[in-house]
Coordinates of C-alpha atoms in Angstrom, one line a residue:
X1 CA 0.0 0.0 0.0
X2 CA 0.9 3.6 -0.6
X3 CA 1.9 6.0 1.4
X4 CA -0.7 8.4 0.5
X5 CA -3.2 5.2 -0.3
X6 CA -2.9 4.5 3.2
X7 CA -3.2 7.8 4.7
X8 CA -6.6 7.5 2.6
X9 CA -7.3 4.5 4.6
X10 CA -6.7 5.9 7.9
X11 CA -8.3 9.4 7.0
X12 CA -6.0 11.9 6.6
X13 CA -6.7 12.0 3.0
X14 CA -10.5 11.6 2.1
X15 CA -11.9 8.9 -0.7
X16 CA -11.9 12.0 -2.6
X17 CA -8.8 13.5 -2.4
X18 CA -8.7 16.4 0.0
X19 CA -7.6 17.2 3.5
X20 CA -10.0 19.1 5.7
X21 CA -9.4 22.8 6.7
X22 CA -11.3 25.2 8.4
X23 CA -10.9 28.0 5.6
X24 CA -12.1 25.5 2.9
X25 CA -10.8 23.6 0.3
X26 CA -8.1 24.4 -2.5
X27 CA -7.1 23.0 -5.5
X28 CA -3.5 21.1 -6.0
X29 CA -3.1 22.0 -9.8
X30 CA -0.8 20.2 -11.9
X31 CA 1.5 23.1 -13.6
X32 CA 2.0 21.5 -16.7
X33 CA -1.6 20.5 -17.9
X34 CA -3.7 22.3 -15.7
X35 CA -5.3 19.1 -14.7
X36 CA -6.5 19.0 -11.4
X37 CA -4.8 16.4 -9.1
X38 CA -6.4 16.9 -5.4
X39 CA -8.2 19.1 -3.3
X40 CA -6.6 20.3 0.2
X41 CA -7.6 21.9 3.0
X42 CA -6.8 25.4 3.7
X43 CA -6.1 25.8 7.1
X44 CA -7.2 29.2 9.0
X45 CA -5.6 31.4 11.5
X46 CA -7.6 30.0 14.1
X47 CA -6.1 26.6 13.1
X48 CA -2.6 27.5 13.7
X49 CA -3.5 28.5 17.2
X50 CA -5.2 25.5 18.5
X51 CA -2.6 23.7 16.3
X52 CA 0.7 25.8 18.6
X53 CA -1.0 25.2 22.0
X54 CA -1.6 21.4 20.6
X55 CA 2.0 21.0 19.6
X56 CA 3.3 23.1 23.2
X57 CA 1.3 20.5 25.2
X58 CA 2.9 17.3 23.1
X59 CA 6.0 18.9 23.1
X60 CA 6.9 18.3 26.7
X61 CA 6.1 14.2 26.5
X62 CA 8.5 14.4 23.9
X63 CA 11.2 16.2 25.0
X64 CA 11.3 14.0 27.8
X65 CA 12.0 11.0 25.8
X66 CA 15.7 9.4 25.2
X67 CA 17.4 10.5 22.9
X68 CA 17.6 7.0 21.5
X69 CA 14.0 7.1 21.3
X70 CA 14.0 10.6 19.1
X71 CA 16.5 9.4 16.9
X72 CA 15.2 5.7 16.2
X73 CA 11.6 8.2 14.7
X74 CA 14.3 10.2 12.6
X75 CA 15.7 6.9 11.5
X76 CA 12.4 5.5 10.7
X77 CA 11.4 9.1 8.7
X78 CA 14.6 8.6 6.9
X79 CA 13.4 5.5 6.0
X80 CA 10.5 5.7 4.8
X81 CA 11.4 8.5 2.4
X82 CA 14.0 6.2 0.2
X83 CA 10.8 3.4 0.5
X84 CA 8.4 5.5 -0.6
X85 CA 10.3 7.7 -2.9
X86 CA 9.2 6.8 -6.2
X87 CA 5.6 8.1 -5.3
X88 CA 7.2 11.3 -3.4
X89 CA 9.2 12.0 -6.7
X90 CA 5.8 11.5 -8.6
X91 CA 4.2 14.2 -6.4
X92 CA 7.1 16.5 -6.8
X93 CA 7.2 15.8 -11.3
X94 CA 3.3 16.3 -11.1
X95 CA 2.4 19.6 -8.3
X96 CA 5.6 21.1 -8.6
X97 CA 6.7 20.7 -11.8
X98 CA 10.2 19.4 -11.2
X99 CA 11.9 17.4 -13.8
X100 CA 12.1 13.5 -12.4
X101 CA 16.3 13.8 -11.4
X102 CA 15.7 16.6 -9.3
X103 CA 12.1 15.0 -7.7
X104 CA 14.6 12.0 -6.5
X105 CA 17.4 14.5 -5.5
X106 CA 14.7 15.7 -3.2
X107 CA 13.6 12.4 -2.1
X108 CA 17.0 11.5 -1.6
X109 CA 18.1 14.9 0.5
X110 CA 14.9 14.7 2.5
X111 CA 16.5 10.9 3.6
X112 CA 19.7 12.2 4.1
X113 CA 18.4 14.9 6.4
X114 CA 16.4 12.7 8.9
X115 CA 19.7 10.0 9.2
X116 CA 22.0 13.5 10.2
X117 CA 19.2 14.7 12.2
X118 CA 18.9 10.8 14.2
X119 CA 22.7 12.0 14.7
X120 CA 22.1 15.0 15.9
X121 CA 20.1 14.0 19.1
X122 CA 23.5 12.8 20.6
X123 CA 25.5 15.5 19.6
X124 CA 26.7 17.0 23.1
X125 CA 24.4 19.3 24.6
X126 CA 26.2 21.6 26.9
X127 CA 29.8 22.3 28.3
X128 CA 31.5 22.9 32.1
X129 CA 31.7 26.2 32.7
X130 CA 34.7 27.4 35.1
X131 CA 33.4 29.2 38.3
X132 CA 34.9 31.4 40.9
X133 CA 32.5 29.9 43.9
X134 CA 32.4 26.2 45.0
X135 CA 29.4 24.5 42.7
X136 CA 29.6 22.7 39.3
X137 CA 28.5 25.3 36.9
X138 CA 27.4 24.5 32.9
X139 CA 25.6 25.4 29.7
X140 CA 23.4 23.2 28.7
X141 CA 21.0 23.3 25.2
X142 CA 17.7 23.1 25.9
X143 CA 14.3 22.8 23.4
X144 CA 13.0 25.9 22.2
X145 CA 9.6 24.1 22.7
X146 CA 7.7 24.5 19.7
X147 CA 9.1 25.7 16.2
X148 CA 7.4 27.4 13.1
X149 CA 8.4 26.2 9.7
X150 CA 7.3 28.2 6.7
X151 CA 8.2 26.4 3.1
X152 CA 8.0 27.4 -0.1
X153 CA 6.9 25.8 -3.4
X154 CA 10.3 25.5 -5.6
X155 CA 11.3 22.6 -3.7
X156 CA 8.9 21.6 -1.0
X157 CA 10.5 18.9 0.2
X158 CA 14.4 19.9 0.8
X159 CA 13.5 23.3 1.8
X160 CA 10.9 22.4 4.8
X161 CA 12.9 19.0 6.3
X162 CA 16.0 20.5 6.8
X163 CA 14.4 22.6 9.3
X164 CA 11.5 19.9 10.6
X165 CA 14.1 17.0 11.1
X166 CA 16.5 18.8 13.6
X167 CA 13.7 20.9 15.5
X168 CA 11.9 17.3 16.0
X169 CA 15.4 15.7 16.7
X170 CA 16.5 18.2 19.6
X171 CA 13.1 17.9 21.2
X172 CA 11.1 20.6 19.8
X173 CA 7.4 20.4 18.4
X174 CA 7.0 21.5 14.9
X175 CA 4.2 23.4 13.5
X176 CA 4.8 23.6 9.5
X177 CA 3.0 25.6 6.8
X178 CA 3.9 25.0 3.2
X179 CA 3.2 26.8 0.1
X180 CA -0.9 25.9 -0.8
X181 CA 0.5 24.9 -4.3
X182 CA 2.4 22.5 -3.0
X183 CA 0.5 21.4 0.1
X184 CA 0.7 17.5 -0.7
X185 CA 4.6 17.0 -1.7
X186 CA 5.3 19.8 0.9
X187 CA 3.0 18.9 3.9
X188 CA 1.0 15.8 3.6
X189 CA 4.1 14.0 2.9
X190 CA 5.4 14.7 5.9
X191 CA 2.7 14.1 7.9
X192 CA 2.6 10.8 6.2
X193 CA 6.1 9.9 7.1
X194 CA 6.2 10.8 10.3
X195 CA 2.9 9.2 11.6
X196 CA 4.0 6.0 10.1
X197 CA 7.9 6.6 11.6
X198 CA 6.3 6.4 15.3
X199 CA 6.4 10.5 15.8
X200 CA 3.5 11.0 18.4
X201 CA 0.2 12.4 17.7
X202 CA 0.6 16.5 18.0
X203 CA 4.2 16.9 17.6
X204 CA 3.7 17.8 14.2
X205 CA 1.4 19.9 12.8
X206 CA 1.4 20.7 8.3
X207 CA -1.3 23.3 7.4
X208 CA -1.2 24.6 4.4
X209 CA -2.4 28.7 4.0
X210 CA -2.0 31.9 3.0
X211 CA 0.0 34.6 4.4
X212 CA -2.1 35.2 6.8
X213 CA -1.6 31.9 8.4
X214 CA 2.1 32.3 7.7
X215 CA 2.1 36.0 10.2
X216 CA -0.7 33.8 12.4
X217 CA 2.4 31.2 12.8
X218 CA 4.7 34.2 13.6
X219 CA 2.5 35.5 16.4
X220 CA 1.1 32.3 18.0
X221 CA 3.1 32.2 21.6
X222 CA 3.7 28.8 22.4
X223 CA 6.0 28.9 18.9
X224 CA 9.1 30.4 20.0
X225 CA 10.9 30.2 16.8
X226 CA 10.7 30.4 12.9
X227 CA 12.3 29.0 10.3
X228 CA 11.5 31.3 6.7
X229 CA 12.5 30.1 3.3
X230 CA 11.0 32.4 0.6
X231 CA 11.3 35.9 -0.9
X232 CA 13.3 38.9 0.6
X233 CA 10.2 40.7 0.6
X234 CA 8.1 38.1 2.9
X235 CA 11.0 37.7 4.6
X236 CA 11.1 41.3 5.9
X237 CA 7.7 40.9 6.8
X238 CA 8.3 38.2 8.7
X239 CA 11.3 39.7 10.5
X240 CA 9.2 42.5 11.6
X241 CA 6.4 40.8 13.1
X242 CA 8.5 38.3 14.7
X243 CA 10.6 41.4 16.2
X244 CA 7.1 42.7 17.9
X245 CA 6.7 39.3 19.6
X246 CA 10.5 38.9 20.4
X247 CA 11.0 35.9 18.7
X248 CA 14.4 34.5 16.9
X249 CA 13.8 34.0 13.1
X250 CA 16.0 32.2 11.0
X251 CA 15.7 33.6 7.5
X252 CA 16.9 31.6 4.2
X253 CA 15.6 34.6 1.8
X254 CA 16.6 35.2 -2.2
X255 CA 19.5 35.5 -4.3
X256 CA 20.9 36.2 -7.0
X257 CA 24.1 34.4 -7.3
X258 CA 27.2 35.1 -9.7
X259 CA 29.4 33.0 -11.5
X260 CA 32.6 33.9 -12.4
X261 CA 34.1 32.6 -15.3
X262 CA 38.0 33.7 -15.7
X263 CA 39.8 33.3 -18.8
X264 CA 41.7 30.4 -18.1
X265 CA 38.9 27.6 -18.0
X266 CA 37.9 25.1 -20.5
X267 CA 35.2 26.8 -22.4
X268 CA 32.7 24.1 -22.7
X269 CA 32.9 22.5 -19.4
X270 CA 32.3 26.0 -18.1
X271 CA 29.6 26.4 -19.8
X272 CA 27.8 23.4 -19.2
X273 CA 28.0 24.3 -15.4
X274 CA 26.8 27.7 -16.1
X275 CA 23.5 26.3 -18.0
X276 CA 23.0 24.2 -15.3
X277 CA 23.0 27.1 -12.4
X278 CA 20.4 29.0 -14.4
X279 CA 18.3 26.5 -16.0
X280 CA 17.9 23.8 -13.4
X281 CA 14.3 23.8 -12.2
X282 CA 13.9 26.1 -14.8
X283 CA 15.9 28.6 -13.1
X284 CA 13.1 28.4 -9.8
X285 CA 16.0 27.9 -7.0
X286 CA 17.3 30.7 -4.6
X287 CA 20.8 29.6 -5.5
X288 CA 20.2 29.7 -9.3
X289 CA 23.0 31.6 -11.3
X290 CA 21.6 34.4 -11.9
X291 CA 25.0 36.7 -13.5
X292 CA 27.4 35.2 -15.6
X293 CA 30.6 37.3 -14.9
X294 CA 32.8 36.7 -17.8
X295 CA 35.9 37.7 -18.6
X296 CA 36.3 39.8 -21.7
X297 CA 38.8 37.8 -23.2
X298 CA 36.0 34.8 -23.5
X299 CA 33.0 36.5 -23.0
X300 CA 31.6 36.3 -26.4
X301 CA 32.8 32.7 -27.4
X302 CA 30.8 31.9 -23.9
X303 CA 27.5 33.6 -24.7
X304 CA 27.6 31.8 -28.0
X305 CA 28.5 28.4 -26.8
X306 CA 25.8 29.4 -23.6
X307 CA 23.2 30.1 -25.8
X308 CA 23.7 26.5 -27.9
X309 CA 23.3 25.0 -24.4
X310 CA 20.0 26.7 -23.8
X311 CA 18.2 25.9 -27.9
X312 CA 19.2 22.5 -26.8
X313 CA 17.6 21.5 -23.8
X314 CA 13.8 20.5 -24.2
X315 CA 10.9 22.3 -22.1
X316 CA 7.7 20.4 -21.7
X317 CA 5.7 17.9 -19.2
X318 CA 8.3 17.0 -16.7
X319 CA 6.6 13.5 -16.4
X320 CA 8.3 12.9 -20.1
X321 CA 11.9 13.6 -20.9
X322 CA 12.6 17.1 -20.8
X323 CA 15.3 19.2 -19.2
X324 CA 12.8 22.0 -18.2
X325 CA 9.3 21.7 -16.6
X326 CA 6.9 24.7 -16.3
X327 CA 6.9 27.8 -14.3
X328 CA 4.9 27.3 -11.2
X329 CA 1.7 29.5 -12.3
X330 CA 1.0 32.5 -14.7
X331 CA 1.6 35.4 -12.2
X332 CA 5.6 33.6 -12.0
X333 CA 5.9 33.5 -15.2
X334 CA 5.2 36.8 -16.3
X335 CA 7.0 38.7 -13.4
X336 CA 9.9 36.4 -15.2
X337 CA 9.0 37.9 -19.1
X338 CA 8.9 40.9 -17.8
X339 CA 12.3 41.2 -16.3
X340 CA 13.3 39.4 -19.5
X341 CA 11.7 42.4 -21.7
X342 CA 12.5 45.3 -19.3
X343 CA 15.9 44.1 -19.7
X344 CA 16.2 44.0 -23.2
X345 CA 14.7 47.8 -23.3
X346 CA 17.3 48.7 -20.8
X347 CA 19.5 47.7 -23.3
X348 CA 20.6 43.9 -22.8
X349 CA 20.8 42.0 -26.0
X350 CA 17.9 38.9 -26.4
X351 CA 20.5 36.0 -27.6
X352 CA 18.0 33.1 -27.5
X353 CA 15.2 32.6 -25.5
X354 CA 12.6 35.3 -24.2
X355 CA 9.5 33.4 -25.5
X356 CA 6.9 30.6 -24.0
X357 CA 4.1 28.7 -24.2
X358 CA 1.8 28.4 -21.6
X359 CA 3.8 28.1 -18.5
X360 CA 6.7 26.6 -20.4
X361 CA 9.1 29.1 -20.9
X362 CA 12.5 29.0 -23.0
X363 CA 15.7 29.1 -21.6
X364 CA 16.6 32.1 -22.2
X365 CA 20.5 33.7 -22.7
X366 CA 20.9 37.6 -22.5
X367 CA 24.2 39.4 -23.4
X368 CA 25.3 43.1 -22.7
X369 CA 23.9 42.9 -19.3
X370 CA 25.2 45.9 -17.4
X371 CA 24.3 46.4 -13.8
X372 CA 21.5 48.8 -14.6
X373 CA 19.4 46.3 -16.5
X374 CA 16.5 44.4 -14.5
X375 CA 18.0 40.9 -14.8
X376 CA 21.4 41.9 -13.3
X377 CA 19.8 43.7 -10.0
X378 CA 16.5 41.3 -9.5
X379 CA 16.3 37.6 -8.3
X380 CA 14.7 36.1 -11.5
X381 CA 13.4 33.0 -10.7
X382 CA 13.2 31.3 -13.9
X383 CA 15.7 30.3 -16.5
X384 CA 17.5 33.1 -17.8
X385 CA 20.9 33.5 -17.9
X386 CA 22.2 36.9 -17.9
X387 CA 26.0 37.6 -18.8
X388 CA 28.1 40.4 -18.0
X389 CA 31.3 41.0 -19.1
X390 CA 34.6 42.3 -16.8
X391 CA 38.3 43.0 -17.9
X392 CA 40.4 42.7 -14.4
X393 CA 39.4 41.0 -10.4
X394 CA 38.6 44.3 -9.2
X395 CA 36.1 45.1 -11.8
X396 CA 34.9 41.2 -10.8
X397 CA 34.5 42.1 -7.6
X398 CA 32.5 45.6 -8.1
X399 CA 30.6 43.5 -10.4
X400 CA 30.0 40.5 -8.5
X401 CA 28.9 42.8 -4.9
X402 CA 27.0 45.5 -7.2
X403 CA 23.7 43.9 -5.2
X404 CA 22.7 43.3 -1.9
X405 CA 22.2 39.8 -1.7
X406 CA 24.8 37.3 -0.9
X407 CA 24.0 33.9 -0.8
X408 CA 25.9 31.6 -3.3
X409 CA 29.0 32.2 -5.4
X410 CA 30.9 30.0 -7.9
X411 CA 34.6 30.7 -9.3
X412 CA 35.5 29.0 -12.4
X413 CA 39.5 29.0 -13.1
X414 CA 41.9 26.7 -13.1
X415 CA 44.1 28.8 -10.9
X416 CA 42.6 27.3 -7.7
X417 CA 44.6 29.9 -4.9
X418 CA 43.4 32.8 -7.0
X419 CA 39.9 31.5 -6.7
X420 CA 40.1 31.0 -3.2
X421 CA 41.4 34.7 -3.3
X422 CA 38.9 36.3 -5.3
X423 CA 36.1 34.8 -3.0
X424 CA 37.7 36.3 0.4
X425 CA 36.7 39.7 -1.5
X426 CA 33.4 39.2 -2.2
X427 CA 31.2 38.5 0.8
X428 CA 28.4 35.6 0.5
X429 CA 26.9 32.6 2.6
X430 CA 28.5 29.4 0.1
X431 CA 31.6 30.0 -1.9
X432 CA 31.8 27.1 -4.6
X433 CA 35.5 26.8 -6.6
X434 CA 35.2 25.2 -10.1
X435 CA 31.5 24.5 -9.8
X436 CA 28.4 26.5 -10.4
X437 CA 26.0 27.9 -7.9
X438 CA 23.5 25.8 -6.7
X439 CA 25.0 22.7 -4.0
X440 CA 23.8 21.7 -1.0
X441 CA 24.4 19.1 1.8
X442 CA 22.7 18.2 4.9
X443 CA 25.8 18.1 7.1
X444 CA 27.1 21.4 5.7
X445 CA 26.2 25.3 7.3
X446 CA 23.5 26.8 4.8
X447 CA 22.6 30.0 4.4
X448 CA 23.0 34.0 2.8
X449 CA 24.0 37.0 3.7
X450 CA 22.5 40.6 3.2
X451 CA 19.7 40.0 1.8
X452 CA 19.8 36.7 0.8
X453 CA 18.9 36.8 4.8
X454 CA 20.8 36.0 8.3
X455 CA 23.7 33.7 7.6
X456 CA 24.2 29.4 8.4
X457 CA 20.8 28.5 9.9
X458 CA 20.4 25.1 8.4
X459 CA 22.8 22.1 8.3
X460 CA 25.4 20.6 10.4
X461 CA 25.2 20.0 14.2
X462 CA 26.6 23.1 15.1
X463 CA 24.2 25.6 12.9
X464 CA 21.2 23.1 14.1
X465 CA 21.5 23.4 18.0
X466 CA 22.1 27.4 17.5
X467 CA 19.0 27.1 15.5
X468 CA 17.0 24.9 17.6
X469 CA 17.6 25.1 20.7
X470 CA 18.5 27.9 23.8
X471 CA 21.1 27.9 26.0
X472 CA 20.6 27.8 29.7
X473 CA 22.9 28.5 32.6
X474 CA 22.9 25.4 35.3
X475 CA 24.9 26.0 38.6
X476 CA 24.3 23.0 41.1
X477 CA 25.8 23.5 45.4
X478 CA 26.2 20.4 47.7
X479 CA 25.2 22.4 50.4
X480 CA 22.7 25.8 50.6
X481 CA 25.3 28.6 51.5
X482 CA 24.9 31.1 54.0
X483 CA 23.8 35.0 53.2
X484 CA 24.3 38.3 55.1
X485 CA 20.5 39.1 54.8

């Protein structure tokens, strides 16, 4: 049996395909065809609170468990998600749009995650503390207690578990609203998994909603903490409000990444990584290349051979073989033409590209790009690929720190040292040598700078606890000592 067949079986999902919710039901729309694959609930505001003071109570039970016992459910999650991971990856092709290879790499991440996370609930917890008066004094991580996720569409999956998996791992109870557009892949899934790992009933909470169910998860007071992946815009929103209620927020916001491509590198392999940064996912990834920095000397046998690249690769129904699915929805899709055409007023040159059908849209190359145009200053979000040409480092540098995000970075040349060189000049979250811009790992610090939002929040023990936990000061006498009062 399914995962989602059973979850049919034991209610979660009804005969006909929906979820209840207190503000209705919405569609799950297939972005390719426009057919119509489920119907969700839409959870309310009012759901997020009973759901917070649900999760607080729960919490506690499970906080108070071995660790053993937390890990052995993140074992179990893990699990499930390389069992069931051929339906997972069908969800992802079909509500998302992703193209089958990166469906599995979600599938396979999401695994990945819960196994580090089953390691993470024995990481050490605390340290001695030196002290001046006679008593054992420490620092120990505790819980936070409950934790808000807040997921977005582009990869539902990857971009909600790294955050779910530790907070469950070190204790906390999770409440999780993903994108409505992606509300199966992206929250029942979950749900799924972690019922059927052995999680108990109200540690978890998925309800999918709007924004204002996303600010209703921000204010609710038994959730202590939220972790935001999404635009820089909603991220400053979220910043805000959590500022009012004194909460720490962990912010994974946009980008818009630079390559640089020095004149010393083979041409073609170069390019090939370079197509890959800006069309993977059809360019819908916060890490997604979004300037080509090219030196002069190769720039325009690079745009040529970048371009060739782009008319090659085949756009349709990612459940056939294509390299490039659909834009998530029309409103996506044109903010992404017009950048394209904007930029081409402003002056850029159109060198293939620029055109689409329906929510299929080309990959698109654009030449001349000069940090005045739309594509060079915006996170696109769909598969362009801008290019930009420089003549020294330092212009590289002006270039590559011309706008205020700062989130992923790749430095092709096969001058190593002078990569590693360039890179301590330009300040961003991920700095990746000879490869383009979009890597991750779950045992490895992730996160941006500026506004690409507020540095390593996700990945790696170390980042985890900061993120997941708080640290409390433990002092413990033998005897009660005697005052002067």
């Amino acid at each position: 049996m399914s995962l989602l067949e059973l979850a049919a079986w034991q209610g979660l999902i009804h005969s006909d395909g929906w979820v209840e919710g207190s503000a209705g039901q919405a569609l799950v729309v297939e972005p390719a065809t426009g057919a119509e694959l489920a119907r969700v609930g839409v959870a309310a505001p009012s759901d997020v609170s009973r759901a917070a003071r649900l999760a607080a109570n729960a919490q506690r039970d499970w906080a108070a468990q071995p660790y053993v016992a937390r890990a052995a459910v993140l074992r179990r999650a893990g699990q499930l998600f390389i069992e069931h991971a051929q339906e997972i990856a069908d969800w992802l092709v079909r509500e998302s749009g992703a193209v089958r290879p990166f469906a599995e790499f979600q599938t396979q991440v999401a695994a990945e995650e819960c196994f580090a996370a089953a390691a993470l609930a024995a990481e050490p917890y605390g340290q001695l503390l030196r002290t001046a008066l006679p008593r054992l004094s420490m620092a120990r991580r505790v819980p936070v207690g409950v934790a808000g996720v807040i997921a977005p569409f582009n990869a539902p999956i990857v971009l909600a578990i790294r955050a779910i998996a530790p907070a469950l791992a070190l204790g906390n109870a999770v409440v999780c609203k993903p994108d409505p557009r992606t509300a199966v892949s992206g929250g029942v899934v979950f749900a799924r998994v972690f019922e059927e790992a052995g999680l108990p009933a109200g540690v978890l909470h998925v309800l999918p909603g709007d924004a204002a169910v996303g600010a209703a998860v921000v204010e609710a007071p038994e959730i202590r903490v939220i972790a935001f992946t999404g635009s820089t815009g909603a991220g400053r929103a979220v910043a805000g409000l959590a500022a009012k209620h004194l909460k720490r927020v962990h912010l994974e916001l946009g980008g818009n990444s630079a390559l640089i491509v020095l004149d010393d590198v083979d041409l073609e392999t170069a390019v090939s990584a370079g197509a890959f940064g800006s069309f993977n996912h059809a360019g819908q990834i916060c890490m997604a290349t979004s300037r080509h920095l090219v030196h002069h000397a190769v720039a325009d046998d690079y745009v040529r051979a970048l371009a060739a690249h782009a008319e090659k690769l085949p756009v349709g129904d990612p459940t056939g073989p294509v390299a490039l699915g659909p834009i998530i929805d029309a409103g996506q899709r044109d903010r992404v033409h017009a950048l394209v055409t904007g930029s081409v007023e402003a002056g850029a040159e159109l060198v293939t590209g620029g055109t689409y059908d329906g929510l299929f849209y080309q990959p698109t190359v654009l030449a001349a790009v000069t940090p005045d145009v739309p594509a060079f200053s915006s996170e696109i979000f769909g598969p362009v690929a801008p290019v930009t040409v420089f003549h020294d480092l330092d212009e590289a540098v002006r270039l590559a720190t011309a706008t205020p995000y700062g989130l992923s970075l790749g430095i092709l040349t096969r001058d190593v040292m002078a990569g590693l060189a360039l890179a301590e000049r330009i300040p961003t979250g991920l700095v990746h040598i000879n490869d383009q811009t979009v890597n991750d790992e779950s045992n490895a610090p992730f996160g941006g700078l500026g506004d690409s939002g507020t540095g390593s929040r996700h990945g790696g023990a170390a980042a985890n606890l900061e993120a997941f936990t708080e640290t409390q000061w433990v002092t413990v006498r033998g005897d009660l000592p005697q005052y002067p009062f």
